[in-house]
PDB file of C-alpha atoms and ligand atoms in Angstrom:
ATOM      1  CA  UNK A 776      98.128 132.357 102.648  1.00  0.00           C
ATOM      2  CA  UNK A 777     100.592 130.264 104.659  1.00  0.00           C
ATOM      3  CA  UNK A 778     104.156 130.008 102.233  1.00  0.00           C
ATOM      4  CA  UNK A 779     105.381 126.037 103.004  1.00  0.00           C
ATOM      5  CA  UNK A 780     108.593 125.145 101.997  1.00  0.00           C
ATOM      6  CA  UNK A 781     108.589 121.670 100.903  1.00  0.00           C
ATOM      7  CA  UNK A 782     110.070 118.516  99.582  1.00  0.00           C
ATOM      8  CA  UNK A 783     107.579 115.144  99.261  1.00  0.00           C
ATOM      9  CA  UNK A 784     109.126 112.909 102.545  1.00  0.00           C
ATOM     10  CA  UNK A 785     107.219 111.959 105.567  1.00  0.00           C
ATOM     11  CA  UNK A 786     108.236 115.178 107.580  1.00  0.00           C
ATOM     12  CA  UNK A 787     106.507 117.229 104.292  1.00  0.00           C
ATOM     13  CA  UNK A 788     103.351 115.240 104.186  1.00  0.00           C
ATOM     14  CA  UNK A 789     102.280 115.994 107.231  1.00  0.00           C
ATOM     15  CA  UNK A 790     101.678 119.549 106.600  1.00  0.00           C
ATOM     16  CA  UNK A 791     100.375 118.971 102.885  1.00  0.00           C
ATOM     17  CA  UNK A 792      97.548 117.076 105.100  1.00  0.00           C
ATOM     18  CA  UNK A 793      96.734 119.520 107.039  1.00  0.00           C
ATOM     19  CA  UNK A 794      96.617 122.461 105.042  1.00  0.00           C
ATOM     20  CA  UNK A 795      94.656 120.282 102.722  1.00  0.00           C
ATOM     21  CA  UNK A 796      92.318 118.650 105.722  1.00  0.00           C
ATOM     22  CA  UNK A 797      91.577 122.398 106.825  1.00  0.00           C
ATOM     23  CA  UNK A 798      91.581 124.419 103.288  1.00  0.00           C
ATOM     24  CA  UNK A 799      93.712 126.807 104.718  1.00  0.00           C
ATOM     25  CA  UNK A 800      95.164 128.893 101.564  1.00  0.00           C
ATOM     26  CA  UNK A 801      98.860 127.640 100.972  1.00  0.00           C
ATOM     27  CA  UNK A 802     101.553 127.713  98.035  1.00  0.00           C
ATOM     28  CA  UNK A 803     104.458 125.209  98.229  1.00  0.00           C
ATOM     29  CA  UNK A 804     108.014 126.232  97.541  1.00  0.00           C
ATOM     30  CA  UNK A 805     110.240 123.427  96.833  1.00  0.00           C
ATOM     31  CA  UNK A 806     113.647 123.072  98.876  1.00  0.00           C
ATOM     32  CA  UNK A 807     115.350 120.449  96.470  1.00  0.00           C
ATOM     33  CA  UNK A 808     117.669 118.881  99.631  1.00  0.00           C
ATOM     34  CA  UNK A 809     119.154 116.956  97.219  1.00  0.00           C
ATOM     35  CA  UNK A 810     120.569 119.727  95.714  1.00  0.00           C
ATOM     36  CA  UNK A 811     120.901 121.398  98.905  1.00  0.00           C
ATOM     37  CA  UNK A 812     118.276 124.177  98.549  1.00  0.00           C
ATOM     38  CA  UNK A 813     118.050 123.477 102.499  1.00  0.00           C
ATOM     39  CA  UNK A 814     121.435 125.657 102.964  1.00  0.00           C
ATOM     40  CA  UNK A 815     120.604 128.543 101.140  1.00  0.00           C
ATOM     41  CA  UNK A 816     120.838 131.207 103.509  1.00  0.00           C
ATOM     42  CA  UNK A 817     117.335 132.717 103.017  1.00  0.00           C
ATOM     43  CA  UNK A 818     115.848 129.242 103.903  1.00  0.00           C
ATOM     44  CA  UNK A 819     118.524 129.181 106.890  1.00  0.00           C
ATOM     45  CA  UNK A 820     116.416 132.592 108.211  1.00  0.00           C
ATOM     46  CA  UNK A 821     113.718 130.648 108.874  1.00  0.00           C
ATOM     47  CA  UNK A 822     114.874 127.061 109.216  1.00  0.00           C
ATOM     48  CA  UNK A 823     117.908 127.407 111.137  1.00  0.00           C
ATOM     49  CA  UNK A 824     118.280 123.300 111.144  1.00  0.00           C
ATOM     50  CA  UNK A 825     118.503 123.209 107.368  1.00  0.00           C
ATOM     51  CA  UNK A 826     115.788 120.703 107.060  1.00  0.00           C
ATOM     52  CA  UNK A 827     112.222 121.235 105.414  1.00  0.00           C
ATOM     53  CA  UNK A 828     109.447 121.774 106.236  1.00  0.00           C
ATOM     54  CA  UNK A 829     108.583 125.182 107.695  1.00  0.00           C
ATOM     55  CA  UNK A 830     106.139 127.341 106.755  1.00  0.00           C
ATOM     56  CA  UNK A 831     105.503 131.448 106.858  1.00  0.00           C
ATOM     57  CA  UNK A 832     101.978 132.765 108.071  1.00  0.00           C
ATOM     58  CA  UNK A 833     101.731 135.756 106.359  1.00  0.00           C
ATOM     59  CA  UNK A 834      98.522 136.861 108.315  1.00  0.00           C
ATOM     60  CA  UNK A 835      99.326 135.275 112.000  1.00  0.00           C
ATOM     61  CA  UNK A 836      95.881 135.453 114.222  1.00  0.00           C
ATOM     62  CA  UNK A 837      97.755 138.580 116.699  1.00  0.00           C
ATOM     63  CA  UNK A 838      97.636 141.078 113.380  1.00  0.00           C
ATOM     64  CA  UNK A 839     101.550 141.339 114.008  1.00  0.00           C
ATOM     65  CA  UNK A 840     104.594 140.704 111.318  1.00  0.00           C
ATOM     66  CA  UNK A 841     104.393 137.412 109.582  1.00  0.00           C
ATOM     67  CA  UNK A 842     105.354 134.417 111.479  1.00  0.00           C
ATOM     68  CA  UNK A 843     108.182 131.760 110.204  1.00  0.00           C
ATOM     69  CA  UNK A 844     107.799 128.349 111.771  1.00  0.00           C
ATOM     70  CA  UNK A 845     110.352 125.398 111.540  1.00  0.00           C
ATOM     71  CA  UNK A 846     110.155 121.835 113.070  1.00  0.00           C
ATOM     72  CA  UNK A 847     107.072 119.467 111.925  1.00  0.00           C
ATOM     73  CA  UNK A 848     105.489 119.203 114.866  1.00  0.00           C
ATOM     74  CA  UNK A 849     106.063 122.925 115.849  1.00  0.00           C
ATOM     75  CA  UNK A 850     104.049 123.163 112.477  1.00  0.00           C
ATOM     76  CA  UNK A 851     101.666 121.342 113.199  1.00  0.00           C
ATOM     77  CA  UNK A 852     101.099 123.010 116.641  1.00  0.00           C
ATOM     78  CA  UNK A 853     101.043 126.713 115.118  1.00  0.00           C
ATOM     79  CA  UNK A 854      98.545 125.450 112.400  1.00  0.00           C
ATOM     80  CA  UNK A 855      96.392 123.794 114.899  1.00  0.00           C
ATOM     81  CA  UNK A 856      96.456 126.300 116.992  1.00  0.00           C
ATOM     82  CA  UNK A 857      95.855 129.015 114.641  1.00  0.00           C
ATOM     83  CA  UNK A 858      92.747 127.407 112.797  1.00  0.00           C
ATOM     84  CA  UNK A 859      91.606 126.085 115.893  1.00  0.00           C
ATOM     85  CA  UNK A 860      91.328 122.296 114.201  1.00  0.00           C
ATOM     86  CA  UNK A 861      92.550 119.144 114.816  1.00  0.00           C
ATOM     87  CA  UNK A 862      93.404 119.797 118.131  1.00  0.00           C
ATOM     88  CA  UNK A 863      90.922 119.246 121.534  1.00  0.00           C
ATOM     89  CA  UNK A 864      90.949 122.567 123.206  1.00  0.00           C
ATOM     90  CA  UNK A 865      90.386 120.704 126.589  1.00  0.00           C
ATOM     91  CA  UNK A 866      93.349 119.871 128.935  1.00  0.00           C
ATOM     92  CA  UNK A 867      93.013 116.178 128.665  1.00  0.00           C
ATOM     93  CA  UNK A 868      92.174 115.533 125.138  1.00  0.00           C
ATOM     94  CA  UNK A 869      94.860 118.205 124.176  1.00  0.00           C
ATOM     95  CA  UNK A 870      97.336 116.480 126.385  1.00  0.00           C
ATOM     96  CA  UNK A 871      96.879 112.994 124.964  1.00  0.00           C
ATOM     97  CA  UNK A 872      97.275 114.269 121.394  1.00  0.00           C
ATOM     98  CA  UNK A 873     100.466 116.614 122.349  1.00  0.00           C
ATOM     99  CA  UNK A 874     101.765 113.632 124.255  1.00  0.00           C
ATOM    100  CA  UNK A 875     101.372 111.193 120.471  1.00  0.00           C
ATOM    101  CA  UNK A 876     103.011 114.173 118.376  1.00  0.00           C
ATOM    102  CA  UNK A 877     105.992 114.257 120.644  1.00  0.00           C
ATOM    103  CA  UNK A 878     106.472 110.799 120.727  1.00  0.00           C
ATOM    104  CA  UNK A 879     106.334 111.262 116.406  1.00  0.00           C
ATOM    105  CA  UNK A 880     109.095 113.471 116.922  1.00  0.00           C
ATOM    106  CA  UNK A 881     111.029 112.393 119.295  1.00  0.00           C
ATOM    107  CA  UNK A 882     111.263 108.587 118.595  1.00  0.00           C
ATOM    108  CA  UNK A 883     109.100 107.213 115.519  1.00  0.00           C
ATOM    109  CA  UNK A 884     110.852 109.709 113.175  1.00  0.00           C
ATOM    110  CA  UNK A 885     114.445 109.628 114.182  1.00  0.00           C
ATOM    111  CA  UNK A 886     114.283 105.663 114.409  1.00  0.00           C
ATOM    112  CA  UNK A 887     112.490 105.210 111.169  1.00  0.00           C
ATOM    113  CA  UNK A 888     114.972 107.782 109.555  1.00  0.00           C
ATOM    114  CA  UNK A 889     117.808 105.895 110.998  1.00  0.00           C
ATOM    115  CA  UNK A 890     116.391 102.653 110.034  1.00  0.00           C
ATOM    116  CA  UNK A 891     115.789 103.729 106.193  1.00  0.00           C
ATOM    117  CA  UNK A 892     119.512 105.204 106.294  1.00  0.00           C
ATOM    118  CA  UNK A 893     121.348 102.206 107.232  1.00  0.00           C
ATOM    119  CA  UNK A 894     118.744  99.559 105.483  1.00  0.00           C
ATOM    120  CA  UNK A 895     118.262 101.421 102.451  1.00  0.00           C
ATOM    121  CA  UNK A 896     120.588 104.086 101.664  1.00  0.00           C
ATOM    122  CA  UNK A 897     123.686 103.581 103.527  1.00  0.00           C
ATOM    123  CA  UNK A 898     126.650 101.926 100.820  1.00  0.00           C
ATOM    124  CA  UNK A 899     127.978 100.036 103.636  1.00  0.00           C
ATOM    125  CA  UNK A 900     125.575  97.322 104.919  1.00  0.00           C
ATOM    126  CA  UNK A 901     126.377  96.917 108.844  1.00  0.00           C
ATOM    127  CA  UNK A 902     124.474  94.415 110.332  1.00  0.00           C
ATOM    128  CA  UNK A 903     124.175  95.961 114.033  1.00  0.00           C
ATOM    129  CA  UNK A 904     122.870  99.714 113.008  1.00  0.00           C
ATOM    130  CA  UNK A 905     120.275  97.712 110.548  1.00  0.00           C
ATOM    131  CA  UNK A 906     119.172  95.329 113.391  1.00  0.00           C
ATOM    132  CA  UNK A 907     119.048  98.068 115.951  1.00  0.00           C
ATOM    133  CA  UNK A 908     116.730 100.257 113.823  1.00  0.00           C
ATOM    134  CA  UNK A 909     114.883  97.490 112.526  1.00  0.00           C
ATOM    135  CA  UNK A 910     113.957  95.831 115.676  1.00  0.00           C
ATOM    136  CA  UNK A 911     113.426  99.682 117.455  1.00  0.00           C
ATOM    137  CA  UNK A 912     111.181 100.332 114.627  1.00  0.00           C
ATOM    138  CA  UNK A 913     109.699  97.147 115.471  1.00  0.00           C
ATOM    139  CA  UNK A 914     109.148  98.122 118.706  1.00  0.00           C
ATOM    140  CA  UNK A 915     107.418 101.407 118.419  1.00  0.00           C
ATOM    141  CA  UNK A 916     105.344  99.551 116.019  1.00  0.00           C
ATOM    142  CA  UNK A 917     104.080  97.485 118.298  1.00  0.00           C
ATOM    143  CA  UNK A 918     102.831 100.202 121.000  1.00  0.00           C
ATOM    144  CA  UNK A 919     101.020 102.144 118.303  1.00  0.00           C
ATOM    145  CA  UNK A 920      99.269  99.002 117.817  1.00  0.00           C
ATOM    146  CA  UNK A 921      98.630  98.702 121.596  1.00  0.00           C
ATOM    147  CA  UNK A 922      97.445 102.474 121.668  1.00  0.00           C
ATOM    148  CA  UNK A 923      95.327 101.830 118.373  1.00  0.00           C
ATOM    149  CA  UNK A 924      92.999  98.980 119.793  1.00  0.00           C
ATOM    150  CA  UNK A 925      92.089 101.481 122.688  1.00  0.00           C
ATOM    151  CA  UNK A 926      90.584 104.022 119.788  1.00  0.00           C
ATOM    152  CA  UNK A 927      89.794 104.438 116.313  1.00  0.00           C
ATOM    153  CA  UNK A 928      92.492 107.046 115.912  1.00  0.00           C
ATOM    154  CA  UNK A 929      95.584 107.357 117.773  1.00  0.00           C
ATOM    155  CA  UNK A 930      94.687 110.129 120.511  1.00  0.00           C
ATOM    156  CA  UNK A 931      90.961 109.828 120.423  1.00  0.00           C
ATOM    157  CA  UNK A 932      89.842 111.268 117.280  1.00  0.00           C
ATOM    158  CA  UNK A 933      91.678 112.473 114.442  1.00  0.00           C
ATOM    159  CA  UNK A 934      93.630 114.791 115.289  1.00  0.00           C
ATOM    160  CA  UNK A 935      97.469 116.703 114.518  1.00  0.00           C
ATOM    161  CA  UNK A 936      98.926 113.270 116.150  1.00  0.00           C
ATOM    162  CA  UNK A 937      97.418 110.778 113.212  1.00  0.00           C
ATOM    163  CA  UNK A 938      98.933 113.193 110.785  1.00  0.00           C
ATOM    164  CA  UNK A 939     102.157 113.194 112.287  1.00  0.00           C
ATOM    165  CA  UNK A 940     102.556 109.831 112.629  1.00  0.00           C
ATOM    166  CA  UNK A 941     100.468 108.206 109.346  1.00  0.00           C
ATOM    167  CA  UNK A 942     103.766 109.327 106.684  1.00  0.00           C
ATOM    168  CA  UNK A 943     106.175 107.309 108.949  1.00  0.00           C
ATOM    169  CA  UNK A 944     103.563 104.089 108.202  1.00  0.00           C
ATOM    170  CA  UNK A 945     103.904 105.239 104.727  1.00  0.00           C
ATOM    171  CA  UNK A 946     107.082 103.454 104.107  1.00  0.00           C
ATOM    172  CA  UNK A 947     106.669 100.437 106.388  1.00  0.00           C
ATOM    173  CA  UNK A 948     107.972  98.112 103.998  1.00  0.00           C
ATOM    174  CA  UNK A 949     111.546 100.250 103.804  1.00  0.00           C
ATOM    175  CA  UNK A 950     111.622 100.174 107.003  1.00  0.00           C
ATOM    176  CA  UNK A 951     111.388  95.944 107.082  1.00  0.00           C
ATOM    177  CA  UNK A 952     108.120  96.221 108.915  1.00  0.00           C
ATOM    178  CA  UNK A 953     104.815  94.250 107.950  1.00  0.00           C
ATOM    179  CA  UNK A 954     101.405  95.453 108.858  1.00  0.00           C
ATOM    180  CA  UNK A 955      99.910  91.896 109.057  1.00  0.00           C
ATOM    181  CA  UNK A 956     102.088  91.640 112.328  1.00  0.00           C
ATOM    182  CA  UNK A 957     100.178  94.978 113.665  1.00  0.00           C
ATOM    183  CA  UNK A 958      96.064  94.445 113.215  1.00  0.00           C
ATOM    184  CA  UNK A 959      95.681  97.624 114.854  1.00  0.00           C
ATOM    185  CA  UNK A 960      98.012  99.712 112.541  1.00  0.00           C
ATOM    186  CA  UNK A 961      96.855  98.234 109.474  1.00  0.00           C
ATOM    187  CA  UNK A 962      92.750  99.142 110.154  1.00  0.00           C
ATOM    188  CA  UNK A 963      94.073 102.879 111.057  1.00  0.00           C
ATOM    189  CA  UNK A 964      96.305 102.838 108.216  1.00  0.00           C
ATOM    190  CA  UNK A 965      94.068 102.319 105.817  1.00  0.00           C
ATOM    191  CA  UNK A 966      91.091 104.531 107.063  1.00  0.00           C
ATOM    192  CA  UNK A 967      93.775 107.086 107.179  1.00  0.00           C
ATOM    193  CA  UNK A 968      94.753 106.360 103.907  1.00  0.00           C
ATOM    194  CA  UNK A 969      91.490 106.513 101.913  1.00  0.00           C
ATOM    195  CA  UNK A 970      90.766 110.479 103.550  1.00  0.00           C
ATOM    196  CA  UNK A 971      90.152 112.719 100.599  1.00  0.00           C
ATOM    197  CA  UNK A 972      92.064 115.272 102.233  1.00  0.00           C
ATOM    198  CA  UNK A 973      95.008 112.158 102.699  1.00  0.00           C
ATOM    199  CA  UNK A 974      94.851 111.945  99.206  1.00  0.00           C
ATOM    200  CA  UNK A 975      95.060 115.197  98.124  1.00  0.00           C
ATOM    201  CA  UNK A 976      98.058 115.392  99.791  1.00  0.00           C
ATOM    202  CA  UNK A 977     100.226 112.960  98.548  1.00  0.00           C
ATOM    203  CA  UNK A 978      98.993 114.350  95.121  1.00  0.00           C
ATOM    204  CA  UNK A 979     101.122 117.644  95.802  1.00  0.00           C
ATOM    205  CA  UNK A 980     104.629 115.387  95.650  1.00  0.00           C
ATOM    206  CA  UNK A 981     103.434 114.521  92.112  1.00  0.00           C
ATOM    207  CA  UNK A 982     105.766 117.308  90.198  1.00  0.00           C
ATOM    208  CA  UNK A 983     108.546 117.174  92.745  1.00  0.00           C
ATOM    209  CA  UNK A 984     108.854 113.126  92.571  1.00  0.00           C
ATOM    210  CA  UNK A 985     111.865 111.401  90.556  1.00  0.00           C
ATOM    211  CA  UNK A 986     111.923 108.452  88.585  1.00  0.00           C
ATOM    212  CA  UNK A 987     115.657 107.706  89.793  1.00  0.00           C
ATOM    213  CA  UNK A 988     116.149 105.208  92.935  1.00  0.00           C
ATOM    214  CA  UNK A 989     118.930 105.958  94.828  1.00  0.00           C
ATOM    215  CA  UNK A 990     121.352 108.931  95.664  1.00  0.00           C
ATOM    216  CA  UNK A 991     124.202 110.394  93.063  1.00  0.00           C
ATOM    217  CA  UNK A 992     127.671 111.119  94.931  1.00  0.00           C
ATOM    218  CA  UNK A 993     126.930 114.941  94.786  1.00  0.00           C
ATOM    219  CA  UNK A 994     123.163 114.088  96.742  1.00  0.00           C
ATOM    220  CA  UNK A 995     124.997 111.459  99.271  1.00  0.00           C
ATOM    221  CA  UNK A 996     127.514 114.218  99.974  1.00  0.00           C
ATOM    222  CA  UNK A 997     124.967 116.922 100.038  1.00  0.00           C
ATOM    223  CA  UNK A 998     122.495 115.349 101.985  1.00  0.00           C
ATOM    224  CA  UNK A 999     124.922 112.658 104.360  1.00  0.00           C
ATOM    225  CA  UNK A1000     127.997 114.551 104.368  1.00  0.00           C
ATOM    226  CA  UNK A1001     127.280 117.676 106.802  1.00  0.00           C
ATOM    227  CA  UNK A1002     129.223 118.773 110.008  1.00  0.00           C
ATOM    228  CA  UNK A1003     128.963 122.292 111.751  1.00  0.00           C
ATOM    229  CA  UNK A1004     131.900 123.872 109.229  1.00  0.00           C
ATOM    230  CA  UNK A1005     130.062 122.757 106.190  1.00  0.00           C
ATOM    231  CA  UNK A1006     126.516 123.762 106.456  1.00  0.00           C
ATOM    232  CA  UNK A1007     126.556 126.987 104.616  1.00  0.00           C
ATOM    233  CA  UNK A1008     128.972 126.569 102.107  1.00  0.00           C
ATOM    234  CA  UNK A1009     126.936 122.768 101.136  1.00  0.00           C
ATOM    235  CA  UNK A1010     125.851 124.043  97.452  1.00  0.00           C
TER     236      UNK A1010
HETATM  237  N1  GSH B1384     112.765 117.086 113.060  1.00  0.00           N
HETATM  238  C1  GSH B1384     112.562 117.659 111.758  1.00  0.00           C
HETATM  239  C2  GSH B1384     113.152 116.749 110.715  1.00  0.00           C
HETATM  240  C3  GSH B1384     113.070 117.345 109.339  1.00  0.00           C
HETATM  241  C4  GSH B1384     113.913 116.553 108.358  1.00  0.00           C
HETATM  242  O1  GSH B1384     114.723 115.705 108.730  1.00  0.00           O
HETATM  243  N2  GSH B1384     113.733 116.866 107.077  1.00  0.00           N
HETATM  244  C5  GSH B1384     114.517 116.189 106.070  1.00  0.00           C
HETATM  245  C6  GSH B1384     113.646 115.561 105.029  1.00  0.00           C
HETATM  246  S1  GSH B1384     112.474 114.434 105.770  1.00  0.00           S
HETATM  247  C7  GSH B1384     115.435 117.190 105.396  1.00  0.00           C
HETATM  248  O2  GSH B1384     115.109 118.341 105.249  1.00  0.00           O
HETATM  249  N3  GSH B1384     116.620 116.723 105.014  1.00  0.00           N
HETATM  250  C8  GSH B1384     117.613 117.536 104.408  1.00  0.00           C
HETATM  251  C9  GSH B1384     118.999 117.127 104.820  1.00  0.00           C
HETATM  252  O3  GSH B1384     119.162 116.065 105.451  1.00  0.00           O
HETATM  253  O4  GSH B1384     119.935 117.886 104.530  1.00  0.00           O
HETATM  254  C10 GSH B1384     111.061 117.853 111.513  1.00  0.00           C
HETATM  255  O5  GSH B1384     110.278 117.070 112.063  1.00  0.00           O
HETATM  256  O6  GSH B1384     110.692 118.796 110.799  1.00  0.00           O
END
């Protein structure tokens, strides 16, 4: 039974799909960040970033003392790893999919995060963030595309790296993005999207979705108004 703390964004999808495209047994616990569950100091013990997800493995494959895991792709990784799925086992098909996860992590996520923050959530509108995260987005877009008429899926065959990066497509219209402009994306995108397992997923935000758009002061202070003194003392 692997424990996942979780709140329905892109960085929580991704393990909702895997746990549901491998059946491995899992319960959700919901970290509310709005109300700044992610501070709590029992989630801090295993999330030191106070951001969901993360998981516990309460059976890890060495026998030892359950595992806590933080970090999406880091996720990802363990669970691959651990159930031996979605993952090539040989150097060069497991070096082409690491290679597409990192490049989730370390560039599509940030810059789509950025670019939803100062399009869509910041109160002031300032034309040079929006631009620069727009067109960036933009960008990465546009060498998924490239990758994505070399293959059906984005490292070969479906794999950890689709998952990580099919959430952040999700959203492509917050993030002032059209698929018509990315053939590629769109086919992917949509065989992506009609996976059973894909679907299941995004059923799990169901009871954790709100009606409300937009943030109340206490959630844009909660969630946007962190430094190093505050995070512990956030609730
Ligand atoms: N790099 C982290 C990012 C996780 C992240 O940013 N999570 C957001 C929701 S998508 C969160 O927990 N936000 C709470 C906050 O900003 O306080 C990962 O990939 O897991």
């Amino acid at each position: 039974m692997i424990d996942l703390h979780y709140w329905p964004t892109p960085n929580g999808h991704k393990i909702t799909i895997f746990l549901e495209e491998t059946g491995l047994a899992y319960r959700i616990l919901p970290v509310d960040i709005g109300k700044g569950a992610q501070f709590q100091r029992s989630f801090l013990a295993i999330s030191p970033n106070n951001r969901m997800p993360a998981i516990v493995d309460r059976a890890p494959s060495d026998g030892g003392a359950q595992v806590s895991v933080f970090e999406s792709g880091a996720i990802l990784l363990y669970l691959a790893e651990k159930t031996g799925k979605l993952l090539p086992q040989d150097l060069r098909g497991r070096t082409r999919v690491l290679e597409w996860l990192f490049w989730q992590v370390g560039g599509l996520g940030p810059m789509a995060g950025q670019n939803h923050h100062f399009r869509n959530y910041a109160v002031e509108k300032i034309p040079y963030a929006i631009d620069r995260y727009v067109n960036e987005t933009n960008r990465l877009y546009g060498v998924l595309d490239r990758q994505l008429s070399k293959c059906d899926y984005v490292a070969g065959d479906y794999s950890i790296a689709d998952i990580a990066i099919y959430p952040w497509i999700v959203p492509y219209e917050h993030q002032g993005q059209t698929l018509e402009h990315f053939p590629n994306v769109k086919r992917w995108f949509e065989l992506v999207s009609s996976r059973p397992a894909v679907e299941r997923a995004y059923a799990q935000a169901a009871p954790y979705r709100r009606e409300r758009q937009g943030f109340t002061e206490d959630e844009r202070r909660i969630l946007f108004g962190q430094t190093s003194q505050t995070v512990g003392n956030a609730v």
